[in-house]
CSV table of C-alpha atoms and ligand atoms in Angstrom, one decimal:
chain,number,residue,atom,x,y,z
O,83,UNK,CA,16.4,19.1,-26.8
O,84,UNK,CA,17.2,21.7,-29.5
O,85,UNK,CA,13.8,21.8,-30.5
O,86,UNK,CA,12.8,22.7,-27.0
O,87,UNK,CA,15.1,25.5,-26.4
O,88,UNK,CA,12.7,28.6,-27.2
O,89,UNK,CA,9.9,27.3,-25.6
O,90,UNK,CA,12.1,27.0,-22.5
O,91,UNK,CA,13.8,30.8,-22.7
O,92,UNK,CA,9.6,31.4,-23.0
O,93,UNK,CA,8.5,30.1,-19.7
O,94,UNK,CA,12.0,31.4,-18.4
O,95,UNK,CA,9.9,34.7,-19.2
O,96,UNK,CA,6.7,34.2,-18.3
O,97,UNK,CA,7.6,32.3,-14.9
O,98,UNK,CA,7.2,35.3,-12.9
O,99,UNK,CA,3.2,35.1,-13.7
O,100,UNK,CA,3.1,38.7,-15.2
O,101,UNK,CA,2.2,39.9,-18.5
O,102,UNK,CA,4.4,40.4,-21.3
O,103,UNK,CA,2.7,41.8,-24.6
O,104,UNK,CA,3.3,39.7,-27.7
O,105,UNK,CA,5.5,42.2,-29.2
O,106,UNK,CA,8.2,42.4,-26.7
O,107,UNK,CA,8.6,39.0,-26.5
O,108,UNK,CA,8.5,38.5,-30.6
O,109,UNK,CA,11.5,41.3,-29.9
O,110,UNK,CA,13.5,39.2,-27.3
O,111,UNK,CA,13.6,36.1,-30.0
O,112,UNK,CA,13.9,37.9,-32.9
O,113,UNK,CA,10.6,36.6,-34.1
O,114,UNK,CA,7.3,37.1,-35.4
O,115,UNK,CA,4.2,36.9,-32.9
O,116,UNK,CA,3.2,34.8,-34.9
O,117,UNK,CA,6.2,32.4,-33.9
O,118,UNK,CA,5.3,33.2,-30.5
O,119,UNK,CA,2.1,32.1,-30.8
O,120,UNK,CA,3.9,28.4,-31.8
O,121,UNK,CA,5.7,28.6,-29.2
O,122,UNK,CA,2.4,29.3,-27.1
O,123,UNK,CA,1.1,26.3,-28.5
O,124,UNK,CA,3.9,24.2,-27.2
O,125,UNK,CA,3.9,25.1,-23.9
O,126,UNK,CA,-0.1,24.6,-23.6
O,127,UNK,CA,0.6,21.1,-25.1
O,128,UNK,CA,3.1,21.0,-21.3
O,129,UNK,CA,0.1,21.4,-19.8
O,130,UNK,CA,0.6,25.2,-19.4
O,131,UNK,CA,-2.2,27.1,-18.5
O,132,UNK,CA,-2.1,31.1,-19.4
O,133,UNK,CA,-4.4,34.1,-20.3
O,134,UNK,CA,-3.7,36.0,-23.0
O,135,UNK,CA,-5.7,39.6,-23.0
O,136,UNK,CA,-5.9,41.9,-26.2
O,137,UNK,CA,-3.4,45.0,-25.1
O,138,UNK,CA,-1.5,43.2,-22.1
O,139,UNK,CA,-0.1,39.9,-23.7
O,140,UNK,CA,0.2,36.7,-22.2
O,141,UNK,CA,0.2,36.0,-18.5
O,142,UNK,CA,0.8,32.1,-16.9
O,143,UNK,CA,-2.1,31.0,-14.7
O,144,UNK,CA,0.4,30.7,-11.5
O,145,UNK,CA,3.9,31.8,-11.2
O,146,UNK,CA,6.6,29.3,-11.4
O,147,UNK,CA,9.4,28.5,-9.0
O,148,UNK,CA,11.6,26.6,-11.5
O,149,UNK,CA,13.8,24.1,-10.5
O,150,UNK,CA,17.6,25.3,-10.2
O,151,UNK,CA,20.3,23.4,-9.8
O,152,UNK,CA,22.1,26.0,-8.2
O,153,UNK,CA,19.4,26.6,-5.7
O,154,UNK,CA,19.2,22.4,-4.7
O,155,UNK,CA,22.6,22.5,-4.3
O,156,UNK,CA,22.6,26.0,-2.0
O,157,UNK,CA,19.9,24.0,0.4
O,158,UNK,CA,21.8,20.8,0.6
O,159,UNK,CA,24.9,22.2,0.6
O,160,UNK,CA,27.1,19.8,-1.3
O,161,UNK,CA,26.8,18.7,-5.1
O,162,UNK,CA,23.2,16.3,-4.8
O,163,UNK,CA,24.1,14.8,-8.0
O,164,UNK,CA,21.1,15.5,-9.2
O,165,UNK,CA,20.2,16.5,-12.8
O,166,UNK,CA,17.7,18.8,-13.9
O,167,UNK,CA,15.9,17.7,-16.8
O,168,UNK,CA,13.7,20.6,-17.7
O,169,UNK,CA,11.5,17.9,-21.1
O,170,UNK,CA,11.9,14.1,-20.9
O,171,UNK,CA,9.7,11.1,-21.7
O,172,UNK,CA,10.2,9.5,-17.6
O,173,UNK,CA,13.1,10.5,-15.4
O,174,UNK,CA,12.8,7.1,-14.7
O,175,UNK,CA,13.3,5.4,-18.2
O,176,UNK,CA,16.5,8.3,-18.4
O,177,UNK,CA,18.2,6.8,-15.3
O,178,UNK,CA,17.4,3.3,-16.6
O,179,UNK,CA,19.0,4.2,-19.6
O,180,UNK,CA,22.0,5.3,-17.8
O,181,UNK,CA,22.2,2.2,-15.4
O,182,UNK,CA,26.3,1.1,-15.0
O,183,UNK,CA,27.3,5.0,-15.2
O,184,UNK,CA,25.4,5.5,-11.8
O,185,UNK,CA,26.3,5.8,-8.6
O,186,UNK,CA,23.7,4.7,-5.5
O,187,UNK,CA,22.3,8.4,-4.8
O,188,UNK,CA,22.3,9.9,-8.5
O,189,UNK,CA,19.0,11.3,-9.1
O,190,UNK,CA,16.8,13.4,-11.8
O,191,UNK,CA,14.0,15.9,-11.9
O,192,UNK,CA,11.7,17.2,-14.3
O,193,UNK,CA,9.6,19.7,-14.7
O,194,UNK,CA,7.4,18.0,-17.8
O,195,UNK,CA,7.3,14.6,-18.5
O,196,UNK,CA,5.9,13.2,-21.8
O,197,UNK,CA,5.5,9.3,-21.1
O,198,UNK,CA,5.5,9.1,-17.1
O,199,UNK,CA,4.2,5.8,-16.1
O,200,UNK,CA,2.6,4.7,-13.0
O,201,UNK,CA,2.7,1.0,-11.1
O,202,UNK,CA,0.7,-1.6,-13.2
O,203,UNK,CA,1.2,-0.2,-16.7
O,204,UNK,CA,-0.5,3.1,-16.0
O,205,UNK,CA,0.2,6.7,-16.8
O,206,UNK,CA,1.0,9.6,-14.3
O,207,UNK,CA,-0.1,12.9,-15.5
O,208,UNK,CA,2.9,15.2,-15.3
O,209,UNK,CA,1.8,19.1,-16.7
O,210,UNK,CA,4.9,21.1,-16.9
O,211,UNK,CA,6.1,23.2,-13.4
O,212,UNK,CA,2.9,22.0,-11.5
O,213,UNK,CA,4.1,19.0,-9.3
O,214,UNK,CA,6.8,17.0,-8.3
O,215,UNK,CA,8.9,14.4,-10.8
O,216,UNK,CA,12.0,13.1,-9.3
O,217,UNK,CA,13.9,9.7,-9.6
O,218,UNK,CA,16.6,8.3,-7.8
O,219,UNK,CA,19.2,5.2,-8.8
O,220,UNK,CA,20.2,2.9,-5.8
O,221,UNK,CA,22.3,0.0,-6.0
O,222,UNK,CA,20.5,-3.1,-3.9
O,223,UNK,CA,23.4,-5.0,-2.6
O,224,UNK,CA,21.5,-7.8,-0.8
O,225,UNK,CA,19.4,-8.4,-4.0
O,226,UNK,CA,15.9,-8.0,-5.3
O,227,UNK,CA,14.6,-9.4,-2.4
O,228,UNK,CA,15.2,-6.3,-0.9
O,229,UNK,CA,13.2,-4.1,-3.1
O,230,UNK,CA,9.9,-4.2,-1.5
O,231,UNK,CA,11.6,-2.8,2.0
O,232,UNK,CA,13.2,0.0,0.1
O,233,UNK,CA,10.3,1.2,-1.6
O,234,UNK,CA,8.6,1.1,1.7
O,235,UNK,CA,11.3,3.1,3.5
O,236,UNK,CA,11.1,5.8,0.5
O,237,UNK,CA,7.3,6.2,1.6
O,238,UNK,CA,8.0,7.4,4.7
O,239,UNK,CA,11.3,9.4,4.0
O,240,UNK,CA,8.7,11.3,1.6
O,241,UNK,CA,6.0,11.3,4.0
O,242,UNK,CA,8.2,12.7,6.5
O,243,UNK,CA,9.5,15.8,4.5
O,244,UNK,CA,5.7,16.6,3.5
O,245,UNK,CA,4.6,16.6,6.6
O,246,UNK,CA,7.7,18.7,7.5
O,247,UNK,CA,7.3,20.9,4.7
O,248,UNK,CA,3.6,21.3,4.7
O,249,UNK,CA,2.5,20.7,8.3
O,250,UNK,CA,-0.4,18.1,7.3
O,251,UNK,CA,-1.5,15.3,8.1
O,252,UNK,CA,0.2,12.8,5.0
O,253,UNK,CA,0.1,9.3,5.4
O,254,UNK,CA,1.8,5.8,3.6
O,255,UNK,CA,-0.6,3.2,2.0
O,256,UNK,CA,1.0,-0.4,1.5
O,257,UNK,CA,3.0,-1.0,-0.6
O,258,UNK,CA,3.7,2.8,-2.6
O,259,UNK,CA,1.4,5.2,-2.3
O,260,UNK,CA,1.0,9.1,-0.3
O,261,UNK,CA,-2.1,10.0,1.2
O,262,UNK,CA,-3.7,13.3,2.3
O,263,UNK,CA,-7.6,12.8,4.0
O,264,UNK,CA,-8.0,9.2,2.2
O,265,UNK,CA,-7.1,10.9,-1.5
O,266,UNK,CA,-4.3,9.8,-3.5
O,267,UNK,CA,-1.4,12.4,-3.2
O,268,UNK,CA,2.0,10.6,-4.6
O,269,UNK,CA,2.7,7.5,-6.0
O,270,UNK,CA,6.1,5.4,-5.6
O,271,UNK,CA,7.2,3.5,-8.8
O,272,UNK,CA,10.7,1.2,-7.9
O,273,UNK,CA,11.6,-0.4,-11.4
O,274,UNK,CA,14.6,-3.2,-11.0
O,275,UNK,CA,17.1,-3.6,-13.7
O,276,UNK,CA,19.6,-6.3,-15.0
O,277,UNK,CA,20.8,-7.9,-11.9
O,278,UNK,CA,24.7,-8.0,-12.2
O,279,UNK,CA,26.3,-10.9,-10.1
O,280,UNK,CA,24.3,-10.9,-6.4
O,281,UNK,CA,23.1,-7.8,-6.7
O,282,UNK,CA,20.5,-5.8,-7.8
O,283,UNK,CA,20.0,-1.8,-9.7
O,284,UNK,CA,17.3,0.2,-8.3
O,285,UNK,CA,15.2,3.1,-9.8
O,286,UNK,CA,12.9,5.0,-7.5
O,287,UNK,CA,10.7,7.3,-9.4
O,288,UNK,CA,8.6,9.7,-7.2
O,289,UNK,CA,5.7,11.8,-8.2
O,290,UNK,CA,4.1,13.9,-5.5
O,291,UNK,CA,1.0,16.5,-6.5
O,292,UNK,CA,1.4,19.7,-5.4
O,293,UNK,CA,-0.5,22.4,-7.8
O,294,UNK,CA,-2.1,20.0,-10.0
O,295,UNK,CA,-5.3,22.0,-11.9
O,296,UNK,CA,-7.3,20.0,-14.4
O,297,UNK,CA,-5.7,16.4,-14.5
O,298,UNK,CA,-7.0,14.4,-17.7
O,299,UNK,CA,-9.4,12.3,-16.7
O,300,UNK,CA,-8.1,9.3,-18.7
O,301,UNK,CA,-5.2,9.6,-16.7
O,302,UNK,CA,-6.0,10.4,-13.0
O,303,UNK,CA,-9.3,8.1,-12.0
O,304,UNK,CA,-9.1,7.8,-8.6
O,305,UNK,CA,-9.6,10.5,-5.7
O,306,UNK,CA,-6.7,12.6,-5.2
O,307,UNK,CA,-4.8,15.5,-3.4
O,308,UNK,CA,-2.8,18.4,-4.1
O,309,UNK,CA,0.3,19.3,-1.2
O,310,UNK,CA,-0.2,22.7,-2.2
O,311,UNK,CA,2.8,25.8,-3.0
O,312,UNK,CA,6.4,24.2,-1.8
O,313,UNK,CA,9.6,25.7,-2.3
O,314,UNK,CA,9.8,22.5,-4.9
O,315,UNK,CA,14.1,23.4,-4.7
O,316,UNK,CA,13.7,22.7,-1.2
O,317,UNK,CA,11.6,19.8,-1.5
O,318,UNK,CA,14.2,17.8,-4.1
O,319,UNK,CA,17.2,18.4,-1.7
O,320,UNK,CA,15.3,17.0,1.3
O,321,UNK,CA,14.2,14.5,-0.5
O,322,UNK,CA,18.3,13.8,-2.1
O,323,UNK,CA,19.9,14.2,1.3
O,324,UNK,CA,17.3,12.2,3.3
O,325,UNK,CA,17.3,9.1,1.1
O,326,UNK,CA,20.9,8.9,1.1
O,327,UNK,CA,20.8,8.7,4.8
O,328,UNK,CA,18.0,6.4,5.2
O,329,UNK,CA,18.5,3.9,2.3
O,330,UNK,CA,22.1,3.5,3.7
O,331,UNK,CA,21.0,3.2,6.9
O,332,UNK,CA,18.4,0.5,5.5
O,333,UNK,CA,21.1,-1.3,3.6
O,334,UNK,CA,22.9,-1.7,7.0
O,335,UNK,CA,20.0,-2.6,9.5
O,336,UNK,CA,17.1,-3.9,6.8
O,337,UNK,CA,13.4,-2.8,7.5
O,338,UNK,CA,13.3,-3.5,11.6
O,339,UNK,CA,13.9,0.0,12.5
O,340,UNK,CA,11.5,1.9,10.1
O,341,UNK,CA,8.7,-0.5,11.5
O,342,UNK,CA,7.7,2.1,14.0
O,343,UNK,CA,7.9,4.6,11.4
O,344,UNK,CA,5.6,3.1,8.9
O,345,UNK,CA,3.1,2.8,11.9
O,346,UNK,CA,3.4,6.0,13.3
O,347,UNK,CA,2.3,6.9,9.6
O,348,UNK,CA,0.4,4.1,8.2
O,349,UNK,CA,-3.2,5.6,6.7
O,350,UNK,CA,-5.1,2.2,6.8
O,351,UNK,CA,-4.0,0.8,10.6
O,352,UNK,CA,-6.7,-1.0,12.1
O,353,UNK,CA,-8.9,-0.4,9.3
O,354,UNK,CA,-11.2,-2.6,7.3
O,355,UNK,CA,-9.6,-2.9,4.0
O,356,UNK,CA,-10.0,-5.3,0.7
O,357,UNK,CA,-7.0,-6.6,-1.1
O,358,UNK,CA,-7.2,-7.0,-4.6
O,359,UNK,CA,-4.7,-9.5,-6.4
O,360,UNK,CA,-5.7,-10.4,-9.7
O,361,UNK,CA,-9.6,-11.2,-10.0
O,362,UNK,CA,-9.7,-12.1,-5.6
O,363,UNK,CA,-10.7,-10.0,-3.1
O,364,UNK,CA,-9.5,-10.3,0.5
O,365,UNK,CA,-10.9,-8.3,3.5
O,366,UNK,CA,-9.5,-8.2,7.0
O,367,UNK,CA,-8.2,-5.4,8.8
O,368,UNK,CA,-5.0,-4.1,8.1
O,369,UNK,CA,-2.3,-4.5,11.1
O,370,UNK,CA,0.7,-3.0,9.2
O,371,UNK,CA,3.8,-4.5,7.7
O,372,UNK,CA,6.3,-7.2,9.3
O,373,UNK,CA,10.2,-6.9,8.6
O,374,UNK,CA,10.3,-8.5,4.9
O,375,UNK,CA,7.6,-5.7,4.2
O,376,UNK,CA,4.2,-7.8,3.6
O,377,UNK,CA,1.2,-6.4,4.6
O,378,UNK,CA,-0.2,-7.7,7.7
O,379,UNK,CA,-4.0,-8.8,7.3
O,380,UNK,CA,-6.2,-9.8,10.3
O,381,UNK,CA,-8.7,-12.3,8.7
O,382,UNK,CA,-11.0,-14.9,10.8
O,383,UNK,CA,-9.4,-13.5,14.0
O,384,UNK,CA,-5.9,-14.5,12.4
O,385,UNK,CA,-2.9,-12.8,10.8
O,386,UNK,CA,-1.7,-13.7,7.8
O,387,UNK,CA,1.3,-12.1,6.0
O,388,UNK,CA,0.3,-10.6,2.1
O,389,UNK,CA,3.2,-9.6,-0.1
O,390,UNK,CA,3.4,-9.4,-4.3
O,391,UNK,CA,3.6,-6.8,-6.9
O,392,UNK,CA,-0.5,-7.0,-8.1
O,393,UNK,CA,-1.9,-6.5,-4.7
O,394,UNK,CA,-3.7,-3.2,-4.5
O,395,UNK,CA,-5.3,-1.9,-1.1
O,396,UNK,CA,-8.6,0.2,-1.0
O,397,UNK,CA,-10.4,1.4,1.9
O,398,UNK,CA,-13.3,-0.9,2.8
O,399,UNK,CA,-16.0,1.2,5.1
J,1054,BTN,C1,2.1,5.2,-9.1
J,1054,BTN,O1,1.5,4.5,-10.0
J,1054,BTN,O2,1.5,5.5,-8.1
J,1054,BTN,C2,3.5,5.5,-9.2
J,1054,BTN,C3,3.7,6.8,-9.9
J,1054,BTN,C4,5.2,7.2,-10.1
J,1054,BTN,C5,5.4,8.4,-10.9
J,1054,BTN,C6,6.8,8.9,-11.0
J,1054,BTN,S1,7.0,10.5,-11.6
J,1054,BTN,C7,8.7,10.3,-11.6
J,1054,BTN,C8,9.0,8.9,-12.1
J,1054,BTN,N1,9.0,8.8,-13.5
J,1054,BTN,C9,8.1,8.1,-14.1
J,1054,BTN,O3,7.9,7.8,-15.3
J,1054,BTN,N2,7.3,7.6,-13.1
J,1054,BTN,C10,7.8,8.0,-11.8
């Protein structure tokens, strides 16, 4: 973290997306440009993207609303318990490293991540200050068997606030995925962790894109869809306060009364649509989800119930 610090105070400086010439900010370190120019280095190696103009200095691409503490707390208006972790590898992987200090309801955010994973063993590109990395701990009293119903009611607790917050048209894809006009724009990643006695530790990581320029290529392959400028403060302590709510209210009452939700929302209802589990394909048309959260598949005129962790849905038209 030490190593980090001066990097940080830099894009503390530069956040306001004006110039500032090399030599005041050599003077504000005590440093050489030169050692500005390392620190430059770093924060391109975040993903930062900045000009630099002979005469002016250096100037980010886009201002940055950073994420505050102090300013998550003044929109939810109590302590969200939620730690702002500016470097890490995944805010996930920190709260599993932390699992039996936690509380249901503790949380993290990021604003770079150096190791974010996906579902499936992928990546999830995460440039620093552009998008959305938050993770949430919640203790699954009825078990593991209830993991698939709270990662579905996360979906449209998120949904929800986006569409709130951004007045479009977002959808849910079974099982964990965020969709603007049929492009990818968040992914859901629930990791489970050493069940103690009957029940179960949840970690809910979230990654929403909202200013994403260039993603690598490597890492993003699919189509995909950028919220656009969120107060991201505001965003984190809808997203704290409302899961509270709703995953207590889940614990209490299960998945029956978010089944109207999830259709009021669901991207592929009624839709032609291929499963893919393992090397099979399935095709039927998508009906949404029943009340242990499988997806419901209309195939030969009949409706079968599809639920597992390698099942992947893609549009079929
Ligand atoms: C997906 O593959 O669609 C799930 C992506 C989940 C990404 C988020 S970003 C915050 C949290 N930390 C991680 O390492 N991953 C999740």
């Amino acid at each position: 973290m030490r190593s980090h610090q001066n990097p940080l105070k830099l894009i503390e400086i530069l956040a306001d997306g004006e110039f500032h010439s090399g030599e005041e900010l050599a003077a504000s370190f005590g440093i050489t440009r030169a050692g500005i120019n390392k620190y430059m280095k770093v924060l391109r190696e975040w993903g930062l993207d900045f000009t630099s103009v002979q005469g002016k200095g250096y100037c980010l691409i886009a201002p940055i609303d950073l994420i505050k503490k102090c300013k998550i707390d003044h929109y939810y208006q109590a302590d969200s318990r939620c730690e702002i972790l500016p470097i890490i590898d995944s805010t996930n992987q920190y709260l599993l490293d932390k699992i039996g200090q936690l509380r249901s309801g503790d949380c993290c955010v990021a604003e770079f991540q150096s190791k974010a994973r996906g579902r499936r063993g992928r990546r999830w590109f995460s440039p620093f200050g552009s998008n959305l990395y938050f993770s949430m701990y919640w203790q699954l009293e009825q078990g593991v068997a209830a993991a698939m119903g709270l990662s579905l009611v996360v979906g449209i607790v998120i949904a929800d606030i986006l569409r709130e917050l951004s007045g479009q048209d977002i959808k849910v894809k079974w099982p964990n995925d965020l969709y603007l006009n049929d492009q990818k724009l968040a992914g859901i990643l629930v990791e489970l962790a050493g069940k103690t006695g009957d029940c179960a530790h949840a970690i809910i990581g979230i990654g929403v894109n909202l200013m994403m320029t260039n993603p690598d290529p490597n890492i993003v392959n699919q189509k995909w869809a950028n919220l656009g400028k969120v107060d991201r403060n505001l965003l984190v302590a809808r997203i704290v306060k409302n899961l509270n709510i709703k995953l207590s209210e889940f614990e209490k009452q299960g998945l029956a009364p978010f089944i109207s939700d999830w259709n009021r929302l669901d991207n592929f209802a009624n839709r032609p649509v291929k499963l893919l589990i393992g090397d099979n394909i399935i095709r039927g048309i998508a009906k949404g989800i029943n009340e242990q959260g499988a997806l419901m598949l209309e195939q030969d005129g009949k409706i079968h119930a599809h639920i597992g962790g390698e099942i992947s849905l893609r549009g079929d038209e």
